[in-house]
PDB file of C-alpha atoms in Angstrom:
ATOM      1  CA  UNK A   1      -0.017  -0.282   0.319  1.00 44.00           C
ATOM      2  CA  UNK A   2       1.327   3.488  -0.850  1.00 53.00           C
ATOM      3  CA  UNK A   3       2.230   5.551   2.311  1.00 60.00           C
ATOM      4  CA  UNK A   4       0.076   8.861   2.130  1.00 64.00           C
ATOM      5  CA  UNK A   5       2.099  12.114   3.430  1.00 68.00           C
ATOM      6  CA  UNK A   6       1.807  13.111   7.323  1.00 78.00           C
ATOM      7  CA  UNK A   7      -0.808  15.729   8.067  1.00 78.00           C
ATOM      8  CA  UNK A   8       1.920  17.643   9.604  1.00 82.00           C
ATOM      9  CA  UNK A   9       3.649  17.453   6.018  1.00 85.00           C
ATOM     10  CA  UNK A  10       0.642  18.140   4.295  1.00 87.00           C
ATOM     11  CA  UNK A  11      -0.438  20.816   6.331  1.00 87.00           C
ATOM     12  CA  UNK A  12       2.800  22.942   6.038  1.00 90.00           C
ATOM     13  CA  UNK A  13       2.534  22.281   2.392  1.00 92.00           C
ATOM     14  CA  UNK A  14      -0.598  23.913   2.141  1.00 91.00           C
ATOM     15  CA  UNK A  15      -0.101  27.023   4.562  1.00 92.00           C
ATOM     16  CA  UNK A  16       3.097  28.339   2.633  1.00 95.00           C
ATOM     17  CA  UNK A  17       1.367  27.903  -0.896  1.00 95.00           C
ATOM     18  CA  UNK A  18      -1.598  29.649   0.654  1.00 94.00           C
ATOM     19  CA  UNK A  19       0.782  32.054   2.059  1.00 96.00           C
ATOM     20  CA  UNK A  20       2.840  32.300  -0.791  1.00 96.00           C
ATOM     21  CA  UNK A  21       0.678  32.628  -3.440  1.00 96.00           C
ATOM     22  CA  UNK A  22      -1.594  35.123  -1.346  1.00 96.00           C
ATOM     23  CA  UNK A  23       1.300  37.015  -0.812  1.00 97.00           C
ATOM     24  CA  UNK A  24       2.232  37.162  -4.482  1.00 97.00           C
ATOM     25  CA  UNK A  25      -0.876  38.403  -5.718  1.00 96.00           C
ATOM     26  CA  UNK A  26      -1.365  41.585  -2.955  1.00 97.00           C
ATOM     27  CA  UNK A  27       2.300  42.569  -4.685  1.00 96.00           C
ATOM     28  CA  UNK A  28       0.785  41.479  -8.626  1.00 95.00           C
ATOM     29  CA  UNK A  29      -2.880  43.731  -7.089  1.00 94.00           C
ATOM     30  CA  UNK A  30       0.071  46.622  -5.696  1.00 94.00           C
ATOM     31  CA  UNK A  31       3.079  46.574  -8.599  1.00 95.00           C
ATOM     32  CA  UNK A  32       0.135  47.014 -11.245  1.00 94.00           C
ATOM     33  CA  UNK A  33      -2.217  49.024  -9.720  1.00 92.00           C
ATOM     34  CA  UNK A  34      -5.384  46.199 -10.157  1.00 90.00           C
ATOM     35  CA  UNK A  35      -4.410  45.828 -14.510  1.00 90.00           C
ATOM     36  CA  UNK A  36      -4.055  41.790 -14.044  1.00 90.00           C
ATOM     37  CA  UNK A  37      -7.457  41.952 -11.831  1.00 88.00           C
ATOM     38  CA  UNK A  38      -5.954  39.139  -9.061  1.00 90.00           C
ATOM     39  CA  UNK A  39      -8.099  39.645  -5.638  1.00 89.00           C
ATOM     40  CA  UNK A  40      -5.735  38.927  -2.932  1.00 94.00           C
ATOM     41  CA  UNK A  41      -8.081  39.861  -0.557  1.00 94.00           C
ATOM     42  CA  UNK A  42     -10.413  36.061  -1.745  1.00 92.00           C
ATOM     43  CA  UNK A  43      -7.582  34.452  -1.712  1.00 93.00           C
ATOM     44  CA  UNK A  44      -5.918  35.435   1.840  1.00 95.00           C
ATOM     45  CA  UNK A  45      -9.650  35.151   3.191  1.00 93.00           C
ATOM     46  CA  UNK A  46     -10.736  31.775   1.676  1.00 90.00           C
ATOM     47  CA  UNK A  47      -7.582  30.269   2.784  1.00 90.00           C
ATOM     48  CA  UNK A  48      -8.190  31.525   6.586  1.00 90.00           C
ATOM     49  CA  UNK A  49     -11.936  30.017   6.708  1.00 88.00           C
ATOM     50  CA  UNK A  50     -10.728  26.699   4.855  1.00 85.00           C
ATOM     51  CA  UNK A  51      -7.861  26.479   7.597  1.00 84.00           C
ATOM     52  CA  UNK A  52     -10.815  27.028  10.286  1.00 83.00           C
ATOM     53  CA  UNK A  53     -13.188  25.037   9.601  1.00 75.00           C
ATOM     54  CA  UNK A  54     -11.712  21.825  10.853  1.00 69.00           C
ATOM     55  CA  UNK A  55     -10.784  23.690  13.991  1.00 64.00           C
ATOM     56  CA  UNK A  56     -13.984  25.028  14.954  1.00 60.00           C
ATOM     57  CA  UNK A  57     -15.156  21.257  14.541  1.00 52.00           C
ATOM     58  CA  UNK A  58     -11.917  18.966  15.883  1.00 47.00           C
ATOM     59  CA  UNK A  59     -14.922  17.433  18.353  1.00 44.00           C
ATOM     60  CA  UNK A  60     -16.994  16.430  15.633  1.00 42.00           C
ATOM     61  CA  UNK A  61     -14.164  15.335  13.254  1.00 43.00           C
ATOM     62  CA  UNK A  62     -12.455  13.002  16.740  1.00 44.00           C
ATOM     63  CA  UNK A  63     -15.851  11.085  16.859  1.00 47.00           C
ATOM     64  CA  UNK A  64     -16.399  10.158  13.248  1.00 50.00           C
ATOM     65  CA  UNK A  65     -14.734   7.812  11.391  1.00 51.00           C
ATOM     66  CA  UNK A  66     -12.076   8.830   9.032  1.00 50.00           C
ATOM     67  CA  UNK A  67     -14.036  10.153   5.553  1.00 49.00           C
ATOM     68  CA  UNK A  68     -13.108   8.179   2.351  1.00 51.00           C
ATOM     69  CA  UNK A  69     -14.519  10.642  -0.176  1.00 49.00           C
ATOM     70  CA  UNK A  70     -12.200  13.341  -1.437  1.00 54.00           C
ATOM     71  CA  UNK A  71     -14.241  16.042  -0.713  1.00 57.00           C
ATOM     72  CA  UNK A  72     -12.313  18.718  -1.680  1.00 60.00           C
ATOM     73  CA  UNK A  73     -13.003  17.429  -4.922  1.00 62.00           C
ATOM     74  CA  UNK A  74     -16.390  18.216  -5.873  1.00 61.00           C
ATOM     75  CA  UNK A  75     -15.516  21.220  -3.932  1.00 64.00           C
ATOM     76  CA  UNK A  76     -12.728  22.238  -6.662  1.00 68.00           C
ATOM     77  CA  UNK A  77     -15.818  20.590  -9.238  1.00 67.00           C
ATOM     78  CA  UNK A  78     -18.093  23.018  -7.546  1.00 64.00           C
ATOM     79  CA  UNK A  79     -15.765  26.152  -8.238  1.00 72.00           C
ATOM     80  CA  UNK A  80     -13.958  25.569 -11.532  1.00 72.00           C
ATOM     81  CA  UNK A  81     -18.128  25.109 -12.821  1.00 69.00           C
ATOM     82  CA  UNK A  82     -19.238  28.504 -11.288  1.00 69.00           C
ATOM     83  CA  UNK A  83     -15.752  30.198 -12.241  1.00 73.00           C
ATOM     84  CA  UNK A  84     -16.081  29.505 -15.246  1.00 71.00           C
ATOM     85  CA  UNK A  85     -19.782  30.492 -15.651  1.00 65.00           C
ATOM     86  CA  UNK A  86     -19.028  33.838 -14.151  1.00 68.00           C
ATOM     87  CA  UNK A  87     -16.212  34.821 -16.690  1.00 67.00           C
ATOM     88  CA  UNK A  88     -18.279  33.320 -19.550  1.00 63.00           C
ATOM     89  CA  UNK A  89     -20.555  36.044 -18.734  1.00 58.00           C
ATOM     90  CA  UNK A  90     -17.965  38.570 -17.563  1.00 64.00           C
ATOM     91  CA  UNK A  91     -15.326  38.353 -20.358  1.00 62.00           C
ATOM     92  CA  UNK A  92     -15.344  37.913 -23.844  1.00 63.00           C
ATOM     93  CA  UNK A  93     -13.015  38.396 -26.485  1.00 67.00           C
ATOM     94  CA  UNK A  94      -9.903  38.123 -27.543  1.00 70.00           C
ATOM     95  CA  UNK A  95      -8.377  40.075 -24.781  1.00 75.00           C
ATOM     96  CA  UNK A  96      -9.779  37.237 -22.326  1.00 77.00           C
ATOM     97  CA  UNK A  97      -6.976  35.741 -22.050  1.00 82.00           C
ATOM     98  CA  UNK A  98      -4.726  38.841 -20.362  1.00 86.00           C
ATOM     99  CA  UNK A  99      -6.668  37.391 -17.256  1.00 86.00           C
ATOM    100  CA  UNK A 100      -4.559  35.291 -14.946  1.00 89.00           C
ATOM    101  CA  UNK A 101      -8.203  34.190 -13.848  1.00 84.00           C
ATOM    102  CA  UNK A 102      -8.724  32.647 -16.974  1.00 83.00           C
ATOM    103  CA  UNK A 103      -4.692  30.718 -17.449  1.00 88.00           C
ATOM    104  CA  UNK A 104      -5.379  29.303 -14.028  1.00 88.00           C
ATOM    105  CA  UNK A 105      -8.522  27.953 -14.349  1.00 80.00           C
ATOM    106  CA  UNK A 106      -7.411  26.253 -17.752  1.00 81.00           C
ATOM    107  CA  UNK A 107      -4.929  24.911 -15.356  1.00 85.00           C
ATOM    108  CA  UNK A 108      -6.961  22.959 -13.010  1.00 81.00           C
ATOM    109  CA  UNK A 109      -9.318  22.211 -16.276  1.00 77.00           C
ATOM    110  CA  UNK A 110      -5.984  19.975 -17.704  1.00 80.00           C
ATOM    111  CA  UNK A 111      -5.454  18.475 -13.918  1.00 80.00           C
ATOM    112  CA  UNK A 112      -8.894  17.245 -13.426  1.00 75.00           C
ATOM    113  CA  UNK A 113      -8.844  16.304 -17.252  1.00 74.00           C
ATOM    114  CA  UNK A 114      -5.418  14.737 -16.638  1.00 76.00           C
ATOM    115  CA  UNK A 115      -6.758  12.595 -13.388  1.00 72.00           C
ATOM    116  CA  UNK A 116      -9.857  11.388 -14.787  1.00 69.00           C
ATOM    117  CA  UNK A 117      -8.263   9.794 -17.559  1.00 71.00           C
ATOM    118  CA  UNK A 118      -5.820   8.393 -15.483  1.00 68.00           C
ATOM    119  CA  UNK A 119      -8.676   6.776 -14.520  1.00 66.00           C
ATOM    120  CA  UNK A 120      -9.740   5.010 -17.242  1.00 68.00           C
ATOM    121  CA  UNK A 121      -6.935   4.470 -19.609  1.00 67.00           C
ATOM    122  CA  UNK A 122      -7.109   0.593 -19.764  1.00 63.00           C
ATOM    123  CA  UNK A 123      -3.581  -0.217 -19.473  1.00 60.00           C
ATOM    124  CA  UNK A 124      -2.585   1.962 -15.893  1.00 60.00           C
ATOM    125  CA  UNK A 125      -1.164   0.022 -13.240  1.00 60.00           C
ATOM    126  CA  UNK A 126      -4.217  -1.427 -11.219  1.00 57.00           C
ATOM    127  CA  UNK A 127      -4.735   1.337  -7.688  1.00 55.00           C
ATOM    128  CA  UNK A 128      -3.630   0.340  -5.211  1.00 57.00           C
ATOM    129  CA  UNK A 129      -6.052   0.431  -1.887  1.00 54.00           C
ATOM    130  CA  UNK A 130      -5.296   3.525  -0.238  1.00 56.00           C
ATOM    131  CA  UNK A 131      -5.782   4.618   3.775  1.00 61.00           C
ATOM    132  CA  UNK A 132      -8.708   6.516   4.538  1.00 61.00           C
ATOM    133  CA  UNK A 133      -8.059  10.223   4.515  1.00 63.00           C
ATOM    134  CA  UNK A 134      -9.539  12.505   7.442  1.00 70.00           C
ATOM    135  CA  UNK A 135     -11.437  16.142   6.947  1.00 73.00           C
ATOM    136  CA  UNK A 136      -8.523  18.351   8.151  1.00 80.00           C
ATOM    137  CA  UNK A 137      -6.283  16.570   5.692  1.00 80.00           C
ATOM    138  CA  UNK A 138      -8.817  16.923   2.903  1.00 80.00           C
ATOM    139  CA  UNK A 139      -8.742  20.051   4.043  1.00 84.00           C
ATOM    140  CA  UNK A 140      -4.919  20.794   3.857  1.00 86.00           C
ATOM    141  CA  UNK A 141      -5.326  18.899   0.190  1.00 85.00           C
ATOM    142  CA  UNK A 142      -7.742  21.278  -0.948  1.00 85.00           C
ATOM    143  CA  UNK A 143      -5.860  23.921  -0.237  1.00 90.00           C
ATOM    144  CA  UNK A 144      -2.863  22.646  -2.385  1.00 90.00           C
ATOM    145  CA  UNK A 145      -5.240  21.917  -5.168  1.00 87.00           C
ATOM    146  CA  UNK A 146      -6.403  25.557  -5.198  1.00 89.00           C
ATOM    147  CA  UNK A 147      -3.419  27.440  -4.379  1.00 93.00           C
ATOM    148  CA  UNK A 148      -0.647  25.299  -5.600  1.00 93.00           C
ATOM    149  CA  UNK A 149      -1.882  26.093  -9.563  1.00 92.00           C
ATOM    150  CA  UNK A 150      -2.298  29.562  -8.827  1.00 93.00           C
ATOM    151  CA  UNK A 151       1.404  29.860  -7.753  1.00 95.00           C
ATOM    152  CA  UNK A 152       2.389  28.702 -11.232  1.00 94.00           C
ATOM    153  CA  UNK A 153       0.144  30.333 -12.991  1.00 94.00           C
ATOM    154  CA  UNK A 154       1.184  33.898 -12.085  1.00 95.00           C
ATOM    155  CA  UNK A 155       4.950  34.006 -12.759  1.00 95.00           C
ATOM    156  CA  UNK A 156       4.459  31.948 -15.661  1.00 95.00           C
ATOM    157  CA  UNK A 157       1.610  34.453 -16.759  1.00 95.00           C
ATOM    158  CA  UNK A 158       4.251  37.668 -16.124  1.00 94.00           C
ATOM    159  CA  UNK A 159       7.233  36.028 -18.316  1.00 94.00           C
ATOM    160  CA  UNK A 160       5.109  35.178 -21.381  1.00 92.00           C
ATOM    161  CA  UNK A 161       2.661  38.008 -21.393  1.00 91.00           C
ATOM    162  CA  UNK A 162       5.273  40.735 -19.550  1.00 91.00           C
ATOM    163  CA  UNK A 163       2.623  43.745 -18.674  1.00 93.00           C
ATOM    164  CA  UNK A 164       4.354  47.037 -17.361  1.00 92.00           C
ATOM    165  CA  UNK A 165       4.229  47.777 -13.976  1.00 93.00           C
ATOM    166  CA  UNK A 166       3.969  51.098 -12.629  1.00 93.00           C
ATOM    167  CA  UNK A 167       7.038  51.044 -11.296  1.00 93.00           C
ATOM    168  CA  UNK A 168       8.637  50.304 -14.695  1.00 92.00           C
ATOM    169  CA  UNK A 169       5.959  52.838 -16.473  1.00 91.00           C
ATOM    170  CA  UNK A 170       6.523  55.821 -14.013  1.00 91.00           C
ATOM    171  CA  UNK A 171       9.903  57.141 -15.207  1.00 92.00           C
ATOM    172  CA  UNK A 172       8.793  57.158 -18.640  1.00 88.00           C
ATOM    173  CA  UNK A 173       5.644  59.309 -17.651  1.00 88.00           C
ATOM    174  CA  UNK A 174       7.786  61.354 -15.167  1.00 88.00           C
ATOM    175  CA  UNK A 175      10.495  61.796 -18.682  1.00 87.00           C
ATOM    176  CA  UNK A 176       7.436  63.905 -20.025  1.00 84.00           C
ATOM    177  CA  UNK A 177       6.776  65.909 -17.104  1.00 85.00           C
ATOM    178  CA  UNK A 178       3.970  64.222 -15.851  1.00 87.00           C
ATOM    179  CA  UNK A 179       2.885  62.785 -12.774  1.00 90.00           C
ATOM    180  CA  UNK A 180       1.503  59.511 -11.564  1.00 91.00           C
ATOM    181  CA  UNK A 181      -2.410  59.727 -11.403  1.00 91.00           C
ATOM    182  CA  UNK A 182      -3.852  55.973 -11.608  1.00 89.00           C
ATOM    183  CA  UNK A 183      -4.905  53.355 -14.091  1.00 89.00           C
ATOM    184  CA  UNK A 184      -8.199  53.925 -16.136  1.00 89.00           C
ATOM    185  CA  UNK A 185      -9.910  50.680 -17.805  1.00 82.00           C
ATOM    186  CA  UNK A 186     -10.113  52.435 -21.634  1.00 74.00           C
ATOM    187  CA  UNK A 187     -11.104  50.202 -24.660  1.00 77.00           C
ATOM    188  CA  UNK A 188     -10.772  46.768 -23.414  1.00 77.00           C
ATOM    189  CA  UNK A 189     -10.452  45.616 -27.312  1.00 79.00           C
ATOM    190  CA  UNK A 190      -7.534  47.649 -27.804  1.00 82.00           C
ATOM    191  CA  UNK A 191      -6.057  48.019 -24.299  1.00 86.00           C
ATOM    192  CA  UNK A 192      -6.846  44.665 -22.678  1.00 88.00           C
ATOM    193  CA  UNK A 193      -5.157  45.378 -19.058  1.00 90.00           C
ATOM    194  CA  UNK A 194      -6.230  49.204 -19.182  1.00 89.00           C
ATOM    195  CA  UNK A 195      -3.832  52.585 -19.419  1.00 92.00           C
ATOM    196  CA  UNK A 196      -1.622  54.204 -16.898  1.00 92.00           C
ATOM    197  CA  UNK A 197      -2.725  58.119 -16.861  1.00 92.00           C
ATOM    198  CA  UNK A 198      -0.034  61.263 -15.801  1.00 91.00           C
ATOM    199  CA  UNK A 199      -1.027  64.225 -15.664  1.00 91.00           C
ATOM    200  CA  UNK A 200       1.641  67.580 -15.583  1.00 84.00           C
ATOM    201  CA  UNK A 201       1.435  70.197 -12.789  1.00 75.00           C
ATOM    202  CA  UNK A 202      -0.794  72.393 -14.596  1.00 76.00           C
ATOM    203  CA  UNK A 203      -2.661  69.887 -14.994  1.00 73.00           C
ATOM    204  CA  UNK A 204      -2.551  70.702 -19.131  1.00 75.00           C
ATOM    205  CA  UNK A 205      -1.841  68.300 -20.399  1.00 82.00           C
ATOM    206  CA  UNK A 206      -2.274  64.377 -20.439  1.00 87.00           C
ATOM    207  CA  UNK A 207      -0.173  60.757 -20.890  1.00 87.00           C
ATOM    208  CA  UNK A 208      -1.742  57.846 -21.222  1.00 91.00           C
ATOM    209  CA  UNK A 209       0.468  54.607 -21.363  1.00 92.00           C
ATOM    210  CA  UNK A 210      -0.422  51.401 -22.681  1.00 91.00           C
ATOM    211  CA  UNK A 211       0.600  48.254 -19.796  1.00 90.00           C
ATOM    212  CA  UNK A 212       1.196  45.808 -22.099  1.00 89.00           C
ATOM    213  CA  UNK A 213       3.595  47.536 -24.440  1.00 87.00           C
ATOM    214  CA  UNK A 214       4.750  50.658 -21.945  1.00 86.00           C
ATOM    215  CA  UNK A 215       4.531  53.442 -24.611  1.00 88.00           C
ATOM    216  CA  UNK A 216       2.149  56.423 -24.596  1.00 89.00           C
ATOM    217  CA  UNK A 217      -1.378  55.349 -25.922  1.00 87.00           C
ATOM    218  CA  UNK A 218      -4.155  57.350 -27.638  1.00 82.00           C
ATOM    219  CA  UNK A 219      -7.617  57.998 -25.161  1.00 76.00           C
ATOM    220  CA  UNK A 220     -10.001  59.788 -26.592  1.00 65.00           C
TER     221      UNK A 220
END
């Protein structure tokens, strides 16, 4: 029988993944002034609530026999379906691929399809009987499955798409005699991550810079 990871090891991996992903998302939200549409508040709160659920029900968990069903898989499926439905309603067009959340959902979908194919392949090795997992172990697995793909996707997205951050584009705007004001969305079909807005001291001239190209952009 294949040995499973112990609960302390699962806990360390899950909490480390939660903290690392949420911290990276927080930095990205600050560095790109919200242009990437990554919500760090949700990531922090979701992970904290998930960890608190088994702690609140410790007595119940200890009274019950170990949970043999992978409850995290059902929760992940529900999350994936609702997120896809939300994105289908909220976004559209080619610029949907400039949203890191779409990359994340695609990776989750590939992981789910891979797991499903593994179970139906006729030439795979017979699955060994596995030990039952407690609810707290399933909680840590849920955190790992939810946060680890996002931790992989965010750096990969920045490497491939390489949008300009506030720190990268501010010197360009300041060289034109402007000061940074904030980010505006603009026409999403032309500037899918929005535009950075600069204005001179007299507020007589405005400068717009594309988040993707870090170059001046026209804005009506």
